Short mmCIF file of C-alpha atoms and ligand atoms in Angstrom, two decimals:
data_model
loop_
_atom_site.label_atom_id
_atom_site.label_comp_id
_atom_site.label_asym_id
_atom_site.label_seq_id
_atom_site.Cartn_x
_atom_site.Cartn_y
_atom_site.Cartn_z
CA MET A 14 20.73 24.08 1.86
CA VAL A 15 19.50 21.21 4.04
CA SER A 16 15.79 21.91 4.49
CA SER A 17 13.25 20.14 6.71
CA ILE A 18 11.91 18.38 3.59
CA ILE A 19 15.34 16.80 3.06
CA ILE A 20 15.78 15.93 6.74
CA GLU A 21 12.35 14.24 6.81
CA ASN A 22 12.73 12.34 3.56
CA VAL A 23 16.35 11.13 3.44
CA PRO A 24 15.87 8.63 6.31
CA MET A 25 12.66 7.41 4.64
CA LEU A 26 14.50 6.98 1.36
CA LEU A 27 17.35 5.09 3.01
CA MET A 28 14.85 2.83 4.71
CA GLY A 29 12.96 2.34 1.44
CA LEU A 30 16.21 1.35 -0.30
CA VAL A 31 18.11 -0.52 2.40
CA LEU A 32 15.25 -2.51 3.92
CA PRO A 33 14.28 -4.39 0.71
CA PHE A 34 17.91 -5.56 0.22
CA TYR A 35 18.11 -6.59 3.87
CA ILE A 36 14.81 -8.53 3.62
CA ALA A 37 15.89 -10.13 0.31
CA ALA A 38 19.18 -11.26 1.91
CA LYS A 39 17.28 -12.66 4.90
CA MET A 40 14.93 -14.56 2.57
CA GLU A 41 17.92 -16.03 0.71
CA SER A 42 19.82 -17.01 3.85
CA GLU A 43 16.62 -18.37 5.48
CA ASN A 44 17.82 -16.76 8.68
CA TYR A 45 15.23 -14.37 10.07
CA THR A 46 17.01 -13.42 13.29
CA LEU A 47 16.71 -9.63 13.35
CA LEU A 48 20.25 -8.71 14.35
CA SER A 49 22.30 -11.39 12.59
CA PHE A 50 23.44 -9.41 9.56
CA PRO A 51 23.45 -11.46 6.36
CA THR A 52 26.77 -11.70 4.52
CA ASN A 53 25.02 -11.71 1.12
CA TRP A 54 23.45 -8.30 1.79
CA ARG A 55 24.34 -6.38 -1.38
CA PRO A 56 22.81 -5.53 -4.78
CA ARG A 57 23.30 -8.12 -7.56
CA LEU A 58 22.53 -7.53 -11.21
CA ASP A 59 21.53 -10.33 -13.58
CA LEU A 60 20.94 -9.55 -17.27
CA TYR A 61 18.28 -12.23 -17.86
CA VAL A 62 16.31 -11.32 -14.69
CA SER A 63 16.55 -7.61 -15.58
CA VAL A 64 15.19 -8.10 -19.11
CA VAL A 65 12.30 -10.24 -17.86
CA TYR A 66 11.50 -7.73 -15.09
CA ILE A 67 11.48 -4.73 -17.43
CA ALA A 68 9.30 -6.63 -19.94
CA TRP A 69 6.89 -7.52 -17.11
CA LEU A 70 6.81 -3.90 -15.93
CA LEU A 71 5.98 -2.67 -19.43
CA CYS A 72 3.18 -5.27 -19.60
CA GLN A 73 1.70 -3.81 -16.40
CA TRP A 74 1.63 -0.38 -18.01
CA MET A 75 0.06 -1.79 -21.19
CA LEU A 76 -2.60 -3.56 -19.09
CA TYR A 77 -3.65 -0.18 -17.67
CA LEU A 78 -4.36 1.00 -21.21
CA VAL A 79 -6.59 -2.02 -22.00
CA ASN A 80 -10.16 -0.80 -22.31
CA VAL A 81 -11.56 -2.92 -19.46
CA GLY A 82 -13.17 -1.40 -16.35
CA GLU A 83 -14.82 1.88 -15.58
CA VAL A 84 -13.07 5.23 -16.04
CA ILE A 85 -13.75 7.50 -13.05
CA GLN A 86 -12.90 11.06 -12.12
CA GLY A 87 -10.52 11.58 -9.20
CA PRO A 88 -10.85 14.18 -6.43
CA VAL A 89 -11.18 17.88 -7.24
CA LEU A 90 -7.71 19.40 -7.50
CA LYS A 91 -6.64 23.04 -7.80
CA GLN A 92 -8.38 24.99 -10.62
CA GLY A 93 -11.31 22.54 -10.20
CA LYS A 94 -9.41 19.96 -12.25
CA ARG A 95 -10.36 16.28 -11.97
CA LEU A 96 -8.18 13.59 -13.54
CA ASN A 97 -9.51 10.40 -15.09
CA TYR A 98 -8.44 6.97 -13.82
CA ARG A 99 -9.22 3.58 -15.33
CA LEU A 100 -10.19 1.02 -12.70
CA ASN A 101 -8.79 -2.20 -14.10
CA GLY A 102 -6.31 -3.09 -11.33
CA PHE A 103 -8.23 -6.24 -10.41
CA PHE A 104 -8.32 -7.31 -14.05
CA SER A 105 -4.58 -6.67 -14.24
CA MET A 106 -3.94 -8.85 -11.16
CA VAL A 107 -6.11 -11.67 -12.57
CA VAL A 108 -4.15 -11.52 -15.86
CA ASN A 109 -0.91 -11.74 -13.86
CA ILE A 110 -2.14 -14.78 -11.92
CA ILE A 111 -3.41 -16.51 -15.08
CA GLY A 112 -0.04 -15.80 -16.74
CA PHE A 113 1.69 -17.30 -13.70
CA LEU A 114 -0.48 -20.46 -13.84
CA ILE A 115 0.12 -20.87 -17.58
CA ALA A 116 3.89 -20.50 -17.00
CA THR A 117 3.68 -23.19 -14.26
CA LEU A 118 1.73 -25.57 -16.53
CA CYS A 119 4.26 -25.01 -19.33
CA GLY A 120 7.03 -26.18 -16.99
CA PHE A 121 8.57 -22.74 -16.34
CA LYS A 122 10.31 -22.77 -12.96
CA VAL A 123 8.17 -20.10 -11.23
CA ALA A 124 10.02 -20.51 -7.92
CA VAL A 125 12.77 -18.52 -9.65
CA ILE A 126 11.00 -15.27 -8.62
CA PHE A 127 11.77 -16.11 -5.00
CA GLU A 128 15.20 -17.60 -5.72
CA LYS A 129 16.33 -14.49 -7.63
CA ILE A 130 14.84 -12.02 -5.17
CA THR A 131 18.02 -9.93 -4.72
CA GLU A 132 18.49 -9.65 -8.49
CA LEU A 133 14.83 -8.53 -8.81
CA VAL A 134 15.19 -5.97 -6.03
CA THR A 135 18.36 -4.64 -7.71
CA ILE A 136 16.77 -4.08 -11.11
CA ALA A 137 13.55 -2.68 -9.55
CA CYS A 138 15.71 -0.26 -7.61
CA LEU A 139 17.55 0.86 -10.75
CA VAL A 140 14.23 1.36 -12.57
CA GLN A 141 12.98 3.54 -9.70
CA PHE A 142 16.14 5.64 -9.85
CA LEU A 143 15.89 5.96 -13.62
CA ILE A 144 12.23 7.07 -13.50
CA SER A 145 12.91 9.52 -10.69
CA PHE A 146 15.77 11.12 -12.67
CA ILE A 147 13.72 11.24 -15.88
CA LEU A 148 10.93 13.01 -13.96
CA LEU A 149 13.41 15.37 -12.32
CA PHE A 150 15.12 16.45 -15.52
CA THR A 151 12.21 16.45 -17.96
CA GLN A 152 9.65 18.27 -15.83
CA LYS A 153 9.94 22.05 -15.77
CA THR A 154 8.01 23.81 -12.99
CA GLU A 155 6.87 26.57 -15.35
CA ASN A 156 5.37 24.01 -17.75
CA LEU A 157 3.47 22.02 -15.10
CA PRO A 158 -0.27 22.70 -14.81
CA GLU A 159 -1.03 24.46 -11.52
CA TYR A 160 -3.11 21.56 -10.15
CA SER A 161 -0.12 19.24 -10.54
CA ILE A 162 2.57 21.41 -8.91
CA ASN A 163 3.78 19.88 -5.66
CA PRO A 164 3.63 22.79 -3.15
CA VAL A 165 6.42 21.38 -0.97
CA ALA A 166 8.90 21.17 -3.88
CA ASN A 167 9.63 23.45 -6.86
CA ARG A 168 11.65 25.89 -4.73
CA GLY A 169 14.85 25.60 -6.76
CA ASN A 170 16.34 22.86 -4.56
CA ILE A 171 17.19 19.90 -6.79
CA LEU A 172 17.51 17.41 -3.90
CA GLU A 173 14.04 18.31 -2.61
CA ASP A 174 12.58 18.01 -6.11
CA TRP A 175 14.16 14.58 -6.53
CA LEU A 176 13.03 13.33 -3.12
CA VAL A 177 9.40 14.49 -3.10
CA GLY A 178 8.80 15.10 -6.82
CA LYS A 179 7.96 18.26 -8.72
CA SER A 180 4.61 16.99 -9.90
CA ILE A 181 1.70 15.45 -7.98
CA SER A 182 0.35 13.57 -10.96
CA PRO A 183 3.00 12.81 -13.58
CA ARG A 184 1.37 11.26 -16.62
CA ILE A 185 2.38 9.93 -19.99
CA GLY A 186 -0.84 10.64 -21.86
CA PHE A 187 -3.58 8.78 -19.95
CA LEU A 188 -1.07 6.63 -18.03
CA ASP A 189 -0.79 7.85 -14.44
CA LEU A 190 2.61 6.78 -13.08
CA LYS A 191 1.70 6.75 -9.38
CA PHE A 192 -1.55 4.88 -9.91
CA VAL A 193 0.10 2.21 -12.06
CA PHE A 194 3.06 1.87 -9.68
CA ALA A 195 0.72 1.20 -6.72
CA ARG A 196 -1.07 -1.65 -8.48
CA THR A 197 2.20 -3.02 -9.91
CA GLY A 198 3.53 -3.38 -6.36
CA MET A 199 0.34 -5.28 -5.40
CA SER A 200 0.57 -7.63 -8.39
CA ALA A 201 4.27 -8.23 -7.64
CA LEU A 202 3.28 -9.16 -4.09
CA ALA A 203 0.76 -11.76 -5.34
CA LEU A 204 3.34 -13.29 -7.70
CA LEU A 205 6.03 -13.40 -5.01
CA ASN A 206 3.62 -15.27 -2.72
CA PHE A 207 2.78 -17.84 -5.38
CA SER A 208 6.48 -18.27 -6.07
CA VAL A 209 7.13 -19.03 -2.37
CA LEU A 210 4.31 -21.60 -2.53
CA ALA A 211 5.79 -23.17 -5.68
CA LYS A 212 9.22 -23.39 -4.05
CA TYR A 213 7.73 -24.92 -0.91
CA TYR A 214 6.04 -27.70 -2.89
CA GLU A 215 9.13 -28.24 -5.03
CA ASP A 216 11.32 -28.73 -1.93
CA ASN A 217 8.88 -30.48 0.45
CA LYS A 218 6.07 -32.08 -1.57
CA THR A 219 3.68 -31.59 1.41
CA THR A 220 0.92 -29.18 2.39
CA ASN A 221 1.61 -26.45 4.94
CA TYR A 222 -1.72 -24.98 6.11
CA THR A 223 -0.02 -22.08 7.88
CA LEU A 224 1.57 -21.09 4.59
CA LEU A 225 -1.76 -21.45 2.76
CA LEU A 226 -3.52 -19.24 5.34
CA ALA A 227 -0.73 -16.62 5.22
CA ILE A 228 -0.99 -16.49 1.41
CA ALA A 229 -4.81 -16.39 1.49
CA MET A 230 -4.77 -13.38 3.85
CA VAL A 231 -2.31 -11.44 1.69
CA LEU A 232 -4.33 -12.27 -1.42
CA VAL A 233 -7.62 -11.13 0.15
CA TYR A 234 -5.96 -7.85 1.16
CA THR A 235 -4.38 -7.31 -2.26
CA ALA A 236 -7.43 -8.35 -4.28
CA ASP A 237 -9.71 -6.17 -2.15
CA ASN A 238 -7.50 -3.13 -2.68
CA LEU A 239 -7.47 -3.65 -6.41
CA TYR A 240 -11.17 -4.50 -6.62
CA ASN A 241 -11.96 -1.28 -4.73
CA GLU A 242 -9.37 0.71 -6.62
CA SER A 243 -11.62 3.79 -6.66
CA ASN A 244 -10.67 4.26 -2.97
CA ILE A 245 -6.96 4.43 -3.88
CA VAL A 246 -7.64 7.43 -6.14
CA TYR A 247 -8.66 9.41 -3.04
CA ILE A 248 -5.83 8.56 -0.62
CA ARG A 249 -3.36 11.33 0.15
CA GLU A 250 -0.46 9.68 -1.72
CA MET A 251 -2.48 9.90 -4.94
CA SER A 252 -4.10 13.31 -4.66
CA ARG A 253 -1.73 15.36 -2.51
CA ASP A 254 1.81 13.94 -2.45
CA GLY A 255 4.39 14.50 -5.18
CA CYS A 256 5.85 11.63 -7.19
CA GLY A 257 9.49 11.61 -6.07
CA ILE A 258 11.91 8.80 -5.28
CA THR A 259 10.53 8.42 -1.72
CA LEU A 260 7.15 7.45 -3.19
CA LEU A 261 8.54 5.36 -6.05
CA VAL A 262 10.33 3.04 -3.59
CA TYR A 263 6.88 1.58 -2.80
CA LEU A 264 7.34 -0.46 -5.98
CA ILE A 265 9.69 -2.82 -4.14
CA GLY A 266 8.67 -1.93 -0.60
CA ILE A 267 5.14 -3.35 -1.03
CA PRO A 268 6.06 -6.86 -2.25
CA LEU A 269 9.09 -7.28 0.01
CA GLU A 270 7.65 -5.97 3.28
CA TYR A 271 4.09 -7.27 2.85
CA GLY A 272 5.50 -10.62 1.68
CA LEU A 273 7.75 -11.11 4.70
CA VAL A 274 5.43 -13.40 6.70
CA VAL A 275 4.77 -15.68 3.72
CA SER A 276 8.51 -15.95 2.93
CA TYR A 277 9.28 -16.65 6.57
CA VAL A 278 6.64 -19.38 6.91
CA GLY A 279 7.61 -20.88 3.51
CA THR A 280 11.37 -20.98 4.03
CA THR A 281 11.45 -21.98 7.69
CA LYS A 282 8.58 -24.51 7.24
CA PHE A 283 6.91 -22.91 10.23
CA GLU A 284 3.55 -24.49 11.19
CA LEU A 285 0.85 -23.65 13.72
CA PRO A 286 -1.82 -26.01 15.09
CA TRP A 287 -5.27 -25.86 13.45
CA TYR A 288 -6.95 -24.05 16.36
CA CYS A 289 -4.41 -21.20 16.12
CA LEU A 290 -5.03 -20.98 12.38
CA LEU A 291 -8.77 -20.81 13.02
CA CYS A 292 -8.36 -17.98 15.56
CA ILE A 293 -6.07 -16.06 13.17
CA ALA A 294 -8.54 -16.48 10.28
CA VAL A 295 -11.45 -15.23 12.44
CA PHE A 296 -9.40 -12.26 13.68
CA PHE A 297 -8.38 -11.40 10.11
CA LEU A 298 -11.99 -11.59 8.88
CA LEU A 299 -13.07 -9.32 11.73
CA GLY A 300 -10.46 -6.79 10.55
CA TYR A 301 -11.51 -7.18 6.94
CA TRP A 302 -15.19 -6.62 7.78
CA THR A 303 -14.32 -3.47 9.79
CA TYR A 304 -12.04 -2.17 7.03
CA ARG A 305 -14.32 -2.78 4.08
CA SER A 306 -17.65 -1.80 5.69
CA SER A 307 -16.28 1.44 7.15
CA ASN A 308 -14.59 2.46 3.89
CA ASN A 309 -17.78 1.66 1.95
CA GLU A 310 -19.93 3.54 4.44
CA LYS A 311 -17.86 6.72 4.08
CA SER A 312 -17.60 6.59 0.29
CA GLN A 313 -21.36 5.93 -0.08
CA PHE A 314 -22.10 8.81 2.29
CA ARG A 315 -19.70 11.15 0.48
CA ALA A 316 -21.21 10.14 -2.90
CA ASN A 317 -24.82 10.69 -1.73
CA PRO A 318 -25.43 12.00 1.81
CA ASN A 319 -29.20 11.87 1.13
CA ASP A 320 -29.19 8.14 0.46
CA PRO A 321 -32.15 6.64 2.44
CA ARG A 322 -29.78 4.21 4.20
CA PHE A 323 -28.38 7.20 6.15
CA LYS A 324 -31.77 8.59 7.21
CA ASP A 325 -31.38 7.37 10.81
CA TYR A 326 -27.68 8.30 11.03
CA GLU A 327 -26.60 11.24 13.11
CA THR A 328 -24.43 13.73 11.26
CA ILE A 329 -22.73 17.08 11.89
CA THR A 330 -23.17 19.71 9.20
CA THR A 331 -20.03 21.80 8.91
CA ALA A 332 -19.66 25.46 7.92
CA SER A 333 -18.28 24.30 4.56
CA LYS A 334 -21.58 22.38 4.07
CA THR A 335 -19.80 19.01 4.17
CA ASN A 336 -21.39 16.53 6.56
CA LEU A 337 -19.50 14.33 9.01
CA LEU A 338 -20.94 10.98 10.04
CA VAL A 339 -21.34 10.55 13.79
CA SER A 340 -23.17 7.19 13.82
CA GLY A 341 -22.31 3.83 12.31
CA TRP A 342 -18.65 2.91 11.93
CA TRP A 343 -17.58 6.56 12.04
CA GLY A 344 -19.11 6.93 15.49
CA ILE A 345 -16.88 4.16 16.92
CA SER A 346 -13.61 5.95 16.17
CA ARG A 347 -12.45 8.71 13.81
CA HIS A 348 -10.68 6.11 11.63
CA PRO A 349 -12.48 2.75 11.89
CA ASN A 350 -10.93 1.88 8.51
CA TYR A 351 -7.40 2.20 9.98
CA LEU A 352 -8.54 -0.02 12.85
CA GLY A 353 -9.61 -2.71 10.36
CA ASP A 354 -6.33 -2.32 8.45
CA ILE A 355 -4.35 -2.73 11.69
CA ILE A 356 -6.32 -5.85 12.75
CA MET A 357 -5.70 -7.45 9.34
CA HIS A 358 -1.94 -6.79 9.45
CA VAL A 359 -1.61 -7.99 13.03
CA ALA A 360 -3.55 -11.16 12.11
CA MET A 361 -1.24 -11.72 9.12
CA SER A 362 1.82 -11.37 11.31
CA PHE A 363 0.42 -13.84 13.90
CA ALA A 364 0.75 -16.54 11.23
CA ALA A 365 4.54 -16.29 11.77
CA GLY A 366 4.24 -17.19 15.49
CA PHE A 367 6.45 -15.48 18.05
CA THR A 368 9.86 -17.12 17.75
CA ASN A 369 11.26 -14.36 15.50
CA VAL A 370 10.80 -10.59 15.50
CA LEU A 371 11.55 -9.87 11.84
CA PRO A 372 8.34 -11.32 10.31
CA HIS A 373 6.39 -8.84 12.47
CA LEU A 374 8.23 -5.86 10.97
CA ASN A 375 5.54 -5.11 8.38
CA ALA A 376 2.73 -5.08 10.95
CA PHE A 377 4.86 -2.78 13.12
CA LEU A 378 5.53 -0.39 10.21
CA ILE A 379 1.85 -0.33 9.15
CA VAL A 380 0.60 0.34 12.69
CA SER A 381 3.15 3.16 13.17
CA MET A 382 2.33 4.63 9.77
CA LEU A 383 -1.45 4.57 10.32
CA LEU A 384 -1.22 6.09 13.81
CA GLN A 385 1.01 8.84 12.45
CA ARG A 386 -1.40 9.31 9.54
CA GLU A 387 -4.28 9.75 11.99
CA ARG A 388 -2.41 12.68 13.58
CA LEU A 389 -1.81 14.25 10.16
CA ASP A 390 -5.45 13.88 9.10
CA PHE A 391 -6.56 15.23 12.49
CA GLU A 392 -4.56 18.44 11.96
CA GLU A 393 -5.84 18.81 8.40
CA CYS A 394 -9.49 18.28 9.41
CA LYS A 395 -9.04 20.73 12.29
CA ASN A 396 -7.84 23.37 9.84
CA LYS A 397 -10.55 22.50 7.32
CA TYR A 398 -13.55 22.24 9.67
CA GLY A 399 -12.46 24.35 12.68
CA ASP A 400 -15.05 24.35 15.50
CA ASP A 401 -17.16 21.71 13.74
CA TRP A 402 -14.22 19.31 13.97
CA GLU A 403 -13.89 20.05 17.69
CA ARG A 404 -17.61 19.22 18.05
CA TYR A 405 -17.10 15.96 16.15
CA CYS A 406 -14.09 15.02 18.30
CA LYS A 407 -16.12 15.62 21.48
CA ARG A 408 -18.68 13.12 20.18
CA VAL A 409 -16.17 10.63 18.75
CA LYS A 410 -13.29 10.66 21.21
CA TRP A 411 -11.03 7.92 19.90
CA GLY A 412 -8.68 8.41 16.95
CA VAL A 413 -8.30 4.79 15.83
CA ILE A 414 -8.58 2.15 18.55
CA PRO A 415 -11.43 2.73 21.03
CA TYR A 416 -10.21 3.13 24.66
CA ILE A 417 -6.54 2.85 23.57
CA PHE A 418 -5.67 5.50 20.94
P1 NDP B 518 -9.70 8.06 5.42
O1 NDP B 518 -10.36 7.18 4.42
O2 NDP B 518 -10.00 7.79 6.84
O3 NDP B 518 -10.11 9.54 5.06
C1 NDP B 518 -10.00 10.62 5.93
C2 NDP B 518 -10.93 11.70 5.42
O4 NDP B 518 -12.29 11.27 5.55
C3 NDP B 518 -10.87 12.99 6.21
O5 NDP B 518 -9.80 13.80 5.77
C4 NDP B 518 -12.20 13.60 5.88
O6 NDP B 518 -12.08 14.14 4.56
C5 NDP B 518 -13.12 12.37 5.80
N1 NDP B 518 -13.78 12.13 7.09
C6 NDP B 518 -13.22 12.07 8.32
N2 NDP B 518 -14.15 11.79 9.26
C7 NDP B 518 -15.31 11.66 8.61
C8 NDP B 518 -16.65 11.39 9.05
N3 NDP B 518 -16.94 11.20 10.32
N4 NDP B 518 -17.62 11.33 8.11
C9 NDP B 518 -17.33 11.53 6.81
N5 NDP B 518 -16.09 11.80 6.34
C10 NDP B 518 -15.11 11.87 7.23
O7 NDP B 518 -8.10 8.06 5.27
P2 NDP B 518 -7.05 7.68 4.11
O8 NDP B 518 -7.42 8.29 2.83
O9 NDP B 518 -5.75 8.00 4.73
O10 NDP B 518 -7.15 6.06 3.99
C11 NDP B 518 -8.05 5.37 3.13
C12 NDP B 518 -7.89 3.85 3.33
O11 NDP B 518 -6.62 3.45 2.82
C13 NDP B 518 -7.92 3.41 4.78
O12 NDP B 518 -8.70 2.24 4.88
C14 NDP B 518 -6.49 3.07 5.13
O13 NDP B 518 -6.46 2.02 6.08
C15 NDP B 518 -5.94 2.67 3.77
N6 NDP B 518 -4.49 2.93 3.66
C16 NDP B 518 -3.65 1.87 3.88
C17 NDP B 518 -2.28 2.01 3.76
C18 NDP B 518 -1.40 0.82 4.01
O14 NDP B 518 -0.23 0.86 3.63
N7 NDP B 518 -1.90 -0.22 4.66
C19 NDP B 518 -1.68 3.31 3.36
C20 NDP B 518 -2.65 4.32 3.16
C21 NDP B 518 -3.99 4.14 3.31
P3 NDP B 518 -13.24 15.02 3.84
O15 NDP B 518 -14.11 15.55 4.92
O16 NDP B 518 -12.50 16.05 3.09
O17 NDP B 518 -13.97 14.05 2.96
#
């Protein structure tokens, strides 16, 4: 039977699978015109690339097991269960970058990551399929702990189970698949960017400041996410969504889509004057400040609402005894952190100028996703907090962008 779960998720899956191949083909052809369809747009398997990719992927999983970084407890799940997560994503990214630098110094042609992008997307795609099928056929609903059962699957529909996953937190021992996949996508993004830079220098032997700024912005975003990995543990994808193929496609979606501006600037040798770069950098830093400070403010408040720094803040005490912040960042809009995220992505896309639409695709997708996410969170908070949420919304009228949304 074709359920609403299938109808909602099949288009997302197709986008998650088709878009990376399309972007890879565009990167290869160096033609970023949105509607000129590349002739090389098809999967391509290469044995050497596949072996190296799988070895690299296994290394990422091993790095998670290295006893570096704090182990924290995640959010409270059903039955009061809290899972442990090791926060060593930043360490893992640094190891990846050091490995990349050593490979460069040893004469390894690191630009190959960019040159073999379709082959990498193909093997990453196969790995995602393999993992999704292993999860589908090895997990039995009756054996899953209650806190891990995905409530929107496990209804005897195999297509639903494959798309959205039977389990919310599939683990091999301590290794949490979703958590490791998220950081692997981020590390892959950093390596792809460095590879574009290596290829640029190999081909042009000059400095492109637009490319350097574009890479710096992506790296700040990636490094910040991994440095503050404790926040990732709490996002809905980690604590509420199942681990099906539609979530696993993030593994290639993150590097390809987030890396689009850098690839565009690197391959087309696009350059902006210094004053534009300065404005973009300032705009990006404004977004970063909004994003980081608002996220920190909420997590510090949630961790200890009695912290003296909040003594002058106005709050609303809800019937469930949870407090909602009404002053500070959370008095500006109901999601100041989304606002910061949006500003950062828009700033990143500005580095590609306005001659082509395609490099702006990622910013467009992120803005749409965050605005849709605001609606989802609004409904959930309304159900959770009832009248108290209405009171909060009367005080803080804007969802994300003050006076606009
Ligand atoms: P939020 O961090 O905004 O969390 C929303 C929750 O915060 C609500 O459900 C509520 O939960 C609590 N809350 C809401 N209002 C208040 C208030 N006034 N005071 C205190 N607590 C409040 O959303 P997400 O988890 O979706 O996102 C986390 C971060 O991750 C964001 O910065 C987002 O930009 C980023 N993100 C980025 C993505 C990307 O691809 N770029 C994808 C996903 C997330 P409760 O009351 O139960 O605590």
